Amino acid sequence: MFDLTMLDLSRIQFALTAAFHMVFPAVTVGLSLFLVVVYALYMRTDNPAYRSIYRFFRNLFAIGFGLGIVSGIMLTFQFGLNWGPFANATGPIVGTLLALEVVTAFFLEAAFLGIMIYGEGRFPRKVVLFATAMVALGAFLSTTWIMSSNSWMQTPAGFDFVNGQFVPTDWLAVIFNPSFPLRYIHMVVATILSSALLVTGVGAWYLIRGTHTEFARRTFSMGLGFLAIFAPLELYTGDALGQDILAEYQPAKLAAAEGNWGSENTGWNLLILPNRDAEENTFQLGVPFAGSLIVNHDFTFSEAVGGMDEFSEEELPPIMWTFYGFRIMLAAAGVIVLLAATSVVLRVRGELFSARWFHWLSMLAIPAGVVGIVAGWVTSEVGRQPWVVYGELATSETVSNLAPASLVFSVALILGTYAALFGTYVYYLVRAMKSGPESVSDDGDDDFDVEDDDLPGDDGAFTLDAPREYVGSGSGGRSAAGRAYFRIDGAGEVR
Amino acid sequence: MALFDALAPYVPHILLGCAAVSLLLYVVLDGFDLGVGVLSLFEPDGTRREEMMESIATVWDGNESWLVMLGAVLFAGFPLVFGVVLPALYIPLFLMLFFLTFRGIAFEFQAQHSEHSRLWGYSFALGSLGTAFFQGVSLGAFMDGLSFSGDAFTGGAFDFVSPLSLATGLLVTAVYVLSGAGWLVYKSGGELLASARRWGRRAVPVALVLALVTVALSSVYSPAAGNVTGLTVQSFLAFGLFGAAGVSMVAAYFALGGRDDLKSLGFAALAMAGLVGGFMAMIYPNVILPGVTMQEAVAPNSSAGLLLVVIVPLIPVTMAYNAVAYYLFRGKTEVGHHKKPGGESTGTSTQEG
């Protein structure tokens, strides 16, 4: 068991980095869209409740974004560090798509993030809205290129293999490879869902506590609205992915995800304990007839699910990871769909803000989206094994020749660091929820305002002495309003 | 397509040019904000440490993006370089990324966890120091030459340790500090400004000595040394750029005390550009030492085509809106202070030189 090869170690390291990284785009991509909507509503209605929502979630966004960036840089360089031969072989395609991401998305986000976070109060609201929209655009463009290159690795197209390198012959075929459109929509919707769960959960928390009522009602209602609209789309694209893409391009992955060896089971497995050598499950528990319906869309419940014995030992991915990754993703999807459906019923009956049990459920469901996304990636990436570029390039051929000691060292360092950072992130989330948004009733108008800045005595000169007190900085001395004001609190509290 | 066919023979040059521009912009831009981080290690006052961080809060992210750009251009344009050099420099580059992680998250957590600001302050300062040092070490190890065969690295994990790589590690840290001091002179006032001037002046002689040592070591030990022996255009260019870097450092020393708060930053940037340019001139036309040229490592033309058509034109666009972001936040940083767009506040800046 402890007989790990260099390939195993590099895979563990990559999985750790990728899973850690994925948590943050999972929340921020969808949240960026939400922020644009909220800020636009604020500009239209001048309702300070929207400003307070914007600031609160912008702070959560900023921290998630920062963690996403730093772990993303680590991921990019690992392509070369740990997988040198992979970098050399796929550079002309994967590298080019990555370069496209950097010039179209990465810089866009980086340049406008500063304006979005620090610009409120310094620049006109239009500029802030524009910056927020550009950050969101960057986030979606980034997702586009990443999904394109990852989908190409799943269903490669439009290339020749020359001298050990993938040489693109048709860029449109590369970018719009067979699995890209569905996987892209599936991923984008998933990030919208997981952000909506966060927004909903924060609202639910304040509804339960009976504080920040206006903030709570609006976020709770908006979050659930996003969920109700997008949850069905997620189910549809997920189902279509299995039906159209996996069945045709990656049948071994589909078979492993369903966990049947033979081809006579019409049930749908819930738990299995596979034995690879004997080609059977030592333990298997399933729902009768459901497999036929879910996998084959067979309403007579008689068509059996395809089995893994159609594939040779070398073609099959690790079964446990693929099977349970898929089950966990589906369980998360179940929670989300149930929540969305219940919310529609409650909304129609006018009980959305009074059904306390539902508020508790909504709060507990916050992690479901992120869990679903990470589990989905596990299914998709582990299920692709033993290939790194499906059917073309084996993962084992692409690992860098590194000293085992330096690999052990780097894996340990990554594990420790990411565990600590993830803990800090969760701690921060909980604390931000506890300290709450700025009070909506505060009239601290933080908009760009010429008169305000031309007050006598304020000549704009550089001073370090007691800065102007912030009217809208919320309760308890700690501002949730924005990072630009943190320094004031810092000056007041820390020193 | 006719245009593209005409360009085809120059594809390696254009792609190498993109990589060079990314590297140059990265070193010049992230150089100063890493330098600010290193300097914050020597700043005893908490308010001023926060002020230092705040002065770069709006720009570090964009600056760091050039590192990713460099990685992506190499990955796409010279996959062999990405695949051989990165495993060869595994330990220094991995540590560089590790420190970069701690530095990057420090900004967000510092802003949100006001009660732990000391912890995040250290994370920022040590993260910057480690990043700067290991970037330099990687440069030196690269100049030392790598052992590889075909498309795979064949050397040992600690091949990167050498007198040259240690010297470049220190050199890069010193010039980043100089540049960071230049940035603080531009951005700050009062005590912090005075201290930035002091530290900047201390950094100059250190950087000059280290630059001399580094250039001497690499012209003796680097496989690229052969490129710059004798009276060739290449050696003239390389040593000319190194010389210009030295002159810029001396100029930065005097500018640190001058009345124009932007000058020392400018000279520090010139010094870094001179050093980077000098090393690039030394290595050219190789992309891996010893002896892999850009023509041998370049990606196939069909891939380079997309890079040329889409990415090259987007680089100036990217630079333009990053420049706009710089412009919007121009002028002195006002800590915890509400301010107008633009930099009307020149304040106390020029009095204490």
PDB file of C-alpha atoms in Angstrom, chain A residues 59-284:
ATOM      1  CA  ASN A  59     -15.599  40.452  -0.048  1.00  0.00           C
ATOM      2  CA  LEU A  60     -16.316  36.728  -0.176  1.00  0.00           C
ATOM      3  CA  PHE A  61     -15.592  36.854  -3.882  1.00  0.00           C
ATOM      4  CA  ALA A  62     -12.272  38.640  -3.394  1.00  0.00           C
ATOM      5  CA  ILE A  63     -10.937  36.087  -0.981  1.00  0.00           C
ATOM      6  CA  GLY A  64     -12.097  33.116  -3.065  1.00  0.00           C
ATOM      7  CA  PHE A  65     -10.672  34.739  -6.151  1.00  0.00           C
ATOM      8  CA  GLY A  66      -7.280  35.285  -4.528  1.00  0.00           C
ATOM      9  CA  LEU A  67      -7.076  31.662  -3.443  1.00  0.00           C
ATOM     10  CA  GLY A  68      -8.196  30.540  -6.892  1.00  0.00           C
ATOM     11  CA  ILE A  69      -5.487  32.598  -8.597  1.00  0.00           C
ATOM     12  CA  VAL A  70      -2.589  31.380  -6.487  1.00  0.00           C
ATOM     13  CA  SER A  71      -3.612  27.730  -6.695  1.00  0.00           C
ATOM     14  CA  GLY A  72      -4.253  28.161 -10.431  1.00  0.00           C
ATOM     15  CA  ILE A  73      -0.713  29.414 -11.007  1.00  0.00           C
ATOM     16  CA  MET A  74       0.590  26.379  -9.140  1.00  0.00           C
ATOM     17  CA  LEU A  75      -1.549  24.153 -11.372  1.00  0.00           C
ATOM     18  CA  THR A  76      -0.300  25.759 -14.586  1.00  0.00           C
ATOM     19  CA  PHE A  77       3.317  25.269 -13.678  1.00  0.00           C
ATOM     20  CA  GLN A  78       2.736  21.703 -12.533  1.00  0.00           C
ATOM     21  CA  PHE A  79       1.980  20.792 -16.150  1.00  0.00           C
ATOM     22  CA  GLY A  80       5.657  21.322 -16.782  1.00  0.00           C
ATOM     23  CA  LEU A  81       7.130  20.559 -13.364  1.00  0.00           C
ATOM     24  CA  ASN A  82       5.574  17.154 -12.781  1.00  0.00           C
ATOM     25  CA  TRP A  83       4.480  16.276 -16.299  1.00  0.00           C
ATOM     26  CA  GLY A  84       7.312  17.470 -18.512  1.00  0.00           C
ATOM     27  CA  PRO A  85       6.742  14.988 -21.350  1.00  0.00           C
ATOM     28  CA  PHE A  86       3.031  15.834 -21.266  1.00  0.00           C
ATOM     29  CA  ALA A  87       3.903  19.511 -21.676  1.00  0.00           C
ATOM     30  CA  ASN A  88       6.122  18.751 -24.621  1.00  0.00           C
ATOM     31  CA  ALA A  89       3.525  16.548 -26.329  1.00  0.00           C
ATOM     32  CA  THR A  90       0.423  18.674 -25.784  1.00  0.00           C
ATOM     33  CA  GLY A  91       2.011  22.136 -25.705  1.00  0.00           C
ATOM     34  CA  PRO A  92       0.953  23.064 -29.243  1.00  0.00           C
ATOM     35  CA  ILE A  93      -2.702  22.491 -28.280  1.00  0.00           C
ATOM     36  CA  VAL A  94      -3.185  22.668 -24.515  1.00  0.00           C
ATOM     37  CA  GLY A  95      -0.494  25.327 -24.144  1.00  0.00           C
ATOM     38  CA  THR A  96      -2.020  27.463 -26.862  1.00  0.00           C
ATOM     39  CA  LEU A  97      -5.481  27.280 -25.296  1.00  0.00           C
ATOM     40  CA  LEU A  98      -3.936  28.220 -21.976  1.00  0.00           C
ATOM     41  CA  ALA A  99      -2.163  31.166 -23.587  1.00  0.00           C
ATOM     42  CA  LEU A 100      -5.527  32.229 -25.009  1.00  0.00           C
ATOM     43  CA  GLU A 101      -6.958  32.077 -21.522  1.00  0.00           C
ATOM     44  CA  VAL A 102      -4.189  34.277 -20.187  1.00  0.00           C
ATOM     45  CA  VAL A 103      -4.525  37.011 -22.802  1.00  0.00           C
ATOM     46  CA  THR A 104      -8.318  37.035 -22.986  1.00  0.00           C
ATOM     47  CA  ALA A 105      -9.297  36.323 -19.394  1.00  0.00           C
ATOM     48  CA  PHE A 106      -6.537  36.351 -16.832  1.00  0.00           C
ATOM     49  CA  PHE A 107      -5.372  39.887 -17.472  1.00  0.00           C
ATOM     50  CA  LEU A 108      -8.920  41.159 -17.765  1.00  0.00           C
ATOM     51  CA  GLU A 109      -9.766  39.857 -14.328  1.00  0.00           C
ATOM     52  CA  ALA A 110      -6.513  41.033 -12.768  1.00  0.00           C
ATOM     53  CA  ALA A 111      -6.736  44.546 -14.170  1.00  0.00           C
ATOM     54  CA  PHE A 112     -10.361  45.169 -13.234  1.00  0.00           C
ATOM     55  CA  LEU A 113     -10.395  43.371  -9.900  1.00  0.00           C
ATOM     56  CA  GLY A 114      -8.501  46.233  -8.266  1.00  0.00           C
ATOM     57  CA  ILE A 115     -11.053  48.750  -9.545  1.00  0.00           C
ATOM     58  CA  MET A 116     -13.931  46.526  -8.478  1.00  0.00           C
ATOM     59  CA  ILE A 117     -12.621  46.052  -4.952  1.00  0.00           C
ATOM     60  CA  TYR A 118     -10.978  49.377  -4.208  1.00  0.00           C
ATOM     61  CA  GLY A 119     -12.794  51.613  -6.651  1.00  0.00           C
ATOM     62  CA  GLU A 120     -16.146  51.979  -4.915  1.00  0.00           C
ATOM     63  CA  GLY A 121     -16.315  55.529  -3.625  1.00  0.00           C
ATOM     64  CA  ARG A 122     -13.408  56.648  -5.753  1.00  0.00           C
ATOM     65  CA  PHE A 123     -14.912  56.251  -9.163  1.00  0.00           C
ATOM     66  CA  PRO A 124     -18.405  56.813 -10.537  1.00  0.00           C
ATOM     67  CA  ARG A 125     -20.772  53.884 -10.130  1.00  0.00           C
ATOM     68  CA  LYS A 126     -20.706  53.238 -13.863  1.00  0.00           C
ATOM     69  CA  VAL A 127     -16.999  52.535 -13.655  1.00  0.00           C
ATOM     70  CA  VAL A 128     -17.527  50.134 -10.763  1.00  0.00           C
ATOM     71  CA  LEU A 129     -20.292  48.333 -12.638  1.00  0.00           C
ATOM     72  CA  PHE A 130     -18.116  48.138 -15.734  1.00  0.00           C
ATOM     73  CA  ALA A 131     -15.199  46.733 -13.738  1.00  0.00           C
ATOM     74  CA  THR A 132     -17.489  44.181 -12.078  1.00  0.00           C
ATOM     75  CA  ALA A 133     -18.841  43.152 -15.463  1.00  0.00           C
ATOM     76  CA  MET A 134     -15.316  42.820 -16.876  1.00  0.00           C
ATOM     77  CA  VAL A 135     -14.271  40.618 -13.958  1.00  0.00           C
ATOM     78  CA  ALA A 136     -17.315  38.432 -14.598  1.00  0.00           C
ATOM     79  CA  LEU A 137     -16.545  38.334 -18.321  1.00  0.00           C
ATOM     80  CA  GLY A 138     -12.994  37.309 -17.491  1.00  0.00           C
ATOM     81  CA  ALA A 139     -14.230  34.552 -15.204  1.00  0.00           C
ATOM     82  CA  PHE A 140     -16.498  33.132 -17.897  1.00  0.00           C
ATOM     83  CA  LEU A 141     -13.876  33.408 -20.651  1.00  0.00           C
ATOM     84  CA  SER A 142     -11.431  31.668 -18.371  1.00  0.00           C
ATOM     85  CA  THR A 143     -13.903  28.843 -17.823  1.00  0.00           C
ATOM     86  CA  THR A 144     -14.428  28.632 -21.570  1.00  0.00           C
ATOM     87  CA  TRP A 145     -10.775  28.049 -22.431  1.00  0.00           C
ATOM     88  CA  ILE A 146     -10.133  25.728 -19.524  1.00  0.00           C
ATOM     89  CA  MET A 147     -13.160  23.620 -20.385  1.00  0.00           C
ATOM     90  CA  SER A 148     -12.145  23.613 -24.027  1.00  0.00           C
ATOM     91  CA  SER A 149      -8.661  22.314 -23.324  1.00  0.00           C
ATOM     92  CA  ASN A 150      -9.835  19.819 -20.730  1.00  0.00           C
ATOM     93  CA  SER A 151     -12.595  18.585 -23.032  1.00  0.00           C
ATOM     94  CA  TRP A 152     -10.048  18.214 -25.796  1.00  0.00           C
ATOM     95  CA  MET A 153      -8.081  15.907 -23.507  1.00  0.00           C
ATOM     96  CA  GLN A 154     -11.298  13.937 -22.934  1.00  0.00           C
ATOM     97  CA  THR A 155     -12.399  13.799 -26.570  1.00  0.00           C
ATOM     98  CA  PRO A 156      -9.422  14.842 -28.712  1.00  0.00           C
ATOM     99  CA  ALA A 157     -10.104  16.096 -32.241  1.00  0.00           C
ATOM    100  CA  GLY A 158      -8.546  18.160 -35.016  1.00  0.00           C
ATOM    101  CA  PHE A 159      -4.902  17.100 -34.720  1.00  0.00           C
ATOM    102  CA  ASP A 160      -2.093  14.965 -36.135  1.00  0.00           C
ATOM    103  CA  PHE A 161       0.456  13.213 -33.980  1.00  0.00           C
ATOM    104  CA  VAL A 162       3.898  14.086 -35.387  1.00  0.00           C
ATOM    105  CA  ASN A 163       7.293  13.444 -33.775  1.00  0.00           C
ATOM    106  CA  GLY A 164       5.769  12.934 -30.356  1.00  0.00           C
ATOM    107  CA  GLN A 165       3.684  16.111 -30.463  1.00  0.00           C
ATOM    108  CA  PHE A 166       0.023  16.824 -31.006  1.00  0.00           C
ATOM    109  CA  VAL A 167      -0.042  19.164 -33.969  1.00  0.00           C
ATOM    110  CA  PRO A 168      -3.309  21.044 -34.495  1.00  0.00           C
ATOM    111  CA  THR A 169      -4.729  20.711 -38.000  1.00  0.00           C
ATOM    112  CA  ASP A 170      -8.128  22.303 -37.468  1.00  0.00           C
ATOM    113  CA  TRP A 171      -8.451  24.776 -34.620  1.00  0.00           C
ATOM    114  CA  LEU A 172     -12.238  24.912 -34.733  1.00  0.00           C
ATOM    115  CA  ALA A 173     -12.346  21.149 -34.309  1.00  0.00           C
ATOM    116  CA  VAL A 174      -9.879  21.378 -31.442  1.00  0.00           C
ATOM    117  CA  ILE A 175     -11.763  24.099 -29.582  1.00  0.00           C
ATOM    118  CA  PHE A 176     -15.249  22.786 -30.304  1.00  0.00           C
ATOM    119  CA  ASN A 177     -14.325  19.163 -29.711  1.00  0.00           C
ATOM    120  CA  PRO A 178     -17.212  16.712 -29.276  1.00  0.00           C
ATOM    121  CA  SER A 179     -17.571  16.969 -25.519  1.00  0.00           C
ATOM    122  CA  PHE A 180     -16.883  20.689 -25.169  1.00  0.00           C
ATOM    123  CA  PRO A 181     -20.344  22.263 -25.625  1.00  0.00           C
ATOM    124  CA  LEU A 182     -22.125  20.035 -23.121  1.00  0.00           C
ATOM    125  CA  ARG A 183     -19.302  19.926 -20.595  1.00  0.00           C
ATOM    126  CA  TYR A 184     -18.957  23.690 -20.793  1.00  0.00           C
ATOM    127  CA  ILE A 185     -22.620  24.386 -20.086  1.00  0.00           C
ATOM    128  CA  HIS A 186     -22.646  21.713 -17.409  1.00  0.00           C
ATOM    129  CA  MET A 187     -19.691  23.362 -15.661  1.00  0.00           C
ATOM    130  CA  VAL A 188     -20.901  26.949 -15.954  1.00  0.00           C
ATOM    131  CA  VAL A 189     -24.320  26.022 -14.594  1.00  0.00           C
ATOM    132  CA  ALA A 190     -22.663  24.080 -11.784  1.00  0.00           C
ATOM    133  CA  THR A 191     -20.723  27.140 -10.666  1.00  0.00           C
ATOM    134  CA  ILE A 192     -23.891  29.246 -10.807  1.00  0.00           C
ATOM    135  CA  LEU A 193     -25.623  26.651  -8.629  1.00  0.00           C
ATOM    136  CA  SER A 194     -22.870  26.463  -6.053  1.00  0.00           C
ATOM    137  CA  SER A 195     -22.687  30.257  -5.785  1.00  0.00           C
ATOM    138  CA  ALA A 196     -26.474  30.448  -5.529  1.00  0.00           C
ATOM    139  CA  LEU A 197     -26.315  27.930  -2.678  1.00  0.00           C
ATOM    140  CA  LEU A 198     -23.860  30.160  -0.859  1.00  0.00           C
ATOM    141  CA  VAL A 199     -26.027  33.240  -1.375  1.00  0.00           C
ATOM    142  CA  THR A 200     -29.143  31.329  -0.289  1.00  0.00           C
ATOM    143  CA  GLY A 201     -27.423  29.851   2.737  1.00  0.00           C
ATOM    144  CA  VAL A 202     -26.163  33.213   3.981  1.00  0.00           C
ATOM    145  CA  GLY A 203     -29.681  34.627   3.628  1.00  0.00           C
ATOM    146  CA  ALA A 204     -31.138  31.622   5.457  1.00  0.00           C
ATOM    147  CA  TRP A 205     -28.689  32.085   8.318  1.00  0.00           C
ATOM    148  CA  TYR A 206     -29.880  35.643   8.923  1.00  0.00           C
ATOM    149  CA  LEU A 207     -33.531  34.623   8.554  1.00  0.00           C
ATOM    150  CA  ILE A 208     -32.992  32.047  11.280  1.00  0.00           C
ATOM    151  CA  ARG A 209     -31.258  34.559  13.507  1.00  0.00           C
ATOM    152  CA  GLY A 210     -33.779  37.237  12.716  1.00  0.00           C
ATOM    153  CA  THR A 211     -31.111  39.821  11.911  1.00  0.00           C
ATOM    154  CA  HIS A 212     -30.379  41.859   8.783  1.00  0.00           C
ATOM    155  CA  THR A 213     -33.900  41.065   7.631  1.00  0.00           C
ATOM    156  CA  GLU A 214     -33.984  43.016   4.411  1.00  0.00           C
ATOM    157  CA  PHE A 215     -30.589  41.706   3.337  1.00  0.00           C
ATOM    158  CA  ALA A 216     -31.666  38.191   4.287  1.00  0.00           C
ATOM    159  CA  ARG A 217     -34.969  38.220   2.412  1.00  0.00           C
ATOM    160  CA  ARG A 218     -33.445  39.539  -0.768  1.00  0.00           C
ATOM    161  CA  THR A 219     -30.468  37.197  -0.848  1.00  0.00           C
ATOM    162  CA  PHE A 220     -32.548  34.187   0.140  1.00  0.00           C
ATOM    163  CA  SER A 221     -35.109  34.880  -2.534  1.00  0.00           C
ATOM    164  CA  MET A 222     -32.588  35.715  -5.263  1.00  0.00           C
ATOM    165  CA  GLY A 223     -30.403  32.709  -4.480  1.00  0.00           C
ATOM    166  CA  LEU A 224     -33.349  30.336  -4.608  1.00  0.00           C
ATOM    167  CA  GLY A 225     -34.523  31.982  -7.812  1.00  0.00           C
ATOM    168  CA  PHE A 226     -31.167  31.224  -9.461  1.00  0.00           C
ATOM    169  CA  LEU A 227     -31.382  27.661  -8.146  1.00  0.00           C
ATOM    170  CA  ALA A 228     -34.892  27.091  -9.482  1.00  0.00           C
ATOM    171  CA  ILE A 229     -33.956  28.376 -12.929  1.00  0.00           C
ATOM    172  CA  PHE A 230     -30.663  26.569 -13.326  1.00  0.00           C
ATOM    173  CA  ALA A 231     -31.112  23.260 -11.484  1.00  0.00           C
ATOM    174  CA  PRO A 232     -33.224  21.660 -14.263  1.00  0.00           C
ATOM    175  CA  LEU A 233     -30.666  22.741 -16.879  1.00  0.00           C
ATOM    176  CA  GLU A 234     -27.930  21.059 -14.850  1.00  0.00           C
ATOM    177  CA  LEU A 235     -29.868  17.798 -14.702  1.00  0.00           C
ATOM    178  CA  TYR A 236     -30.515  17.922 -18.414  1.00  0.00           C
ATOM    179  CA  THR A 237     -26.893  18.590 -19.437  1.00  0.00           C
ATOM    180  CA  GLY A 238     -25.610  15.985 -17.007  1.00  0.00           C
ATOM    181  CA  ASP A 239     -27.923  13.376 -18.416  1.00  0.00           C
ATOM    182  CA  ALA A 240     -27.068  14.321 -21.988  1.00  0.00           C
ATOM    183  CA  LEU A 241     -23.359  14.076 -21.174  1.00  0.00           C
ATOM    184  CA  GLY A 242     -23.780  10.488 -20.026  1.00  0.00           C
ATOM    185  CA  GLN A 243     -26.086   9.545 -22.885  1.00  0.00           C
ATOM    186  CA  ASP A 244     -24.414  11.246 -25.814  1.00  0.00           C
ATOM    187  CA  ILE A 245     -20.801  11.770 -24.910  1.00  0.00           C
ATOM    188  CA  LEU A 246     -19.724   9.095 -22.472  1.00  0.00           C
ATOM    189  CA  ALA A 247     -21.647   6.289 -24.174  1.00  0.00           C
ATOM    190  CA  GLU A 248     -20.100   7.161 -27.513  1.00  0.00           C
ATOM    191  CA  TYR A 249     -16.590   8.377 -26.666  1.00  0.00           C
ATOM    192  CA  GLN A 250     -15.707   6.989 -23.255  1.00  0.00           C
ATOM    193  CA  PRO A 251     -17.744   3.806 -22.695  1.00  0.00           C
ATOM    194  CA  ALA A 252     -15.203   2.416 -20.230  1.00  0.00           C
ATOM    195  CA  LYS A 253     -15.685   5.461 -18.004  1.00  0.00           C
ATOM    196  CA  LEU A 254     -19.459   5.063 -18.169  1.00  0.00           C
ATOM    197  CA  ALA A 255     -19.224   1.354 -17.327  1.00  0.00           C
ATOM    198  CA  ALA A 256     -16.971   2.057 -14.339  1.00  0.00           C
ATOM    199  CA  ALA A 257     -19.298   4.810 -13.170  1.00  0.00           C
ATOM    200  CA  GLU A 258     -22.213   2.343 -13.176  1.00  0.00           C
ATOM    201  CA  GLY A 259     -20.229  -0.418 -11.491  1.00  0.00           C
ATOM    202  CA  ASN A 260     -21.600  -3.532 -13.235  1.00  0.00           C
ATOM    203  CA  TRP A 261     -19.313  -6.275 -14.481  1.00  0.00           C
ATOM    204  CA  GLY A 262     -21.754  -8.322 -16.495  1.00  0.00           C
ATOM    205  CA  SER A 263     -24.447  -6.995 -18.782  1.00  0.00           C
ATOM    206  CA  GLU A 264     -27.604  -8.344 -17.147  1.00  0.00           C
ATOM    207  CA  ASN A 265     -28.262  -5.912 -14.278  1.00  0.00           C
ATOM    208  CA  THR A 266     -31.232  -3.629 -14.855  1.00  0.00           C
ATOM    209  CA  GLY A 267     -30.879  -2.130 -11.391  1.00  0.00           C
ATOM    210  CA  TRP A 268     -28.944   0.947 -10.408  1.00  0.00           C
ATOM    211  CA  ASN A 269     -26.075   0.349  -7.983  1.00  0.00           C
ATOM    212  CA  LEU A 270     -25.852   2.376  -4.819  1.00  0.00           C
ATOM    213  CA  LEU A 271     -22.915   0.629  -3.197  1.00  0.00           C
ATOM    214  CA  ILE A 272     -20.348  -1.715  -4.684  1.00  0.00           C
ATOM    215  CA  LEU A 273     -17.117  -3.289  -3.552  1.00  0.00           C
ATOM    216  CA  PRO A 274     -15.389  -4.277  -6.776  1.00  0.00           C
ATOM    217  CA  ASN A 275     -12.845  -7.063  -7.139  1.00  0.00           C
ATOM    218  CA  ARG A 276     -10.798  -6.306 -10.216  1.00  0.00           C
ATOM    219  CA  ASP A 277      -8.992  -9.631 -10.433  1.00  0.00           C
ATOM    220  CA  ALA A 278     -12.108 -11.759 -10.242  1.00  0.00           C
ATOM    221  CA  GLU A 279     -14.047  -9.290 -12.413  1.00  0.00           C
ATOM    222  CA  GLU A 280     -16.999  -9.181 -10.051  1.00  0.00           C
ATOM    223  CA  ASN A 281     -18.374  -7.130  -7.192  1.00  0.00           C
ATOM    224  CA  THR A 282     -17.789  -8.777  -3.821  1.00  0.00           C
ATOM    225  CA  PHE A 283     -20.648  -6.659  -2.566  1.00  0.00           C
ATOM    226  CA  GLN A 284     -23.380  -4.879  -4.470  1.00  0.00           C
TER     227      GLN A 284
END
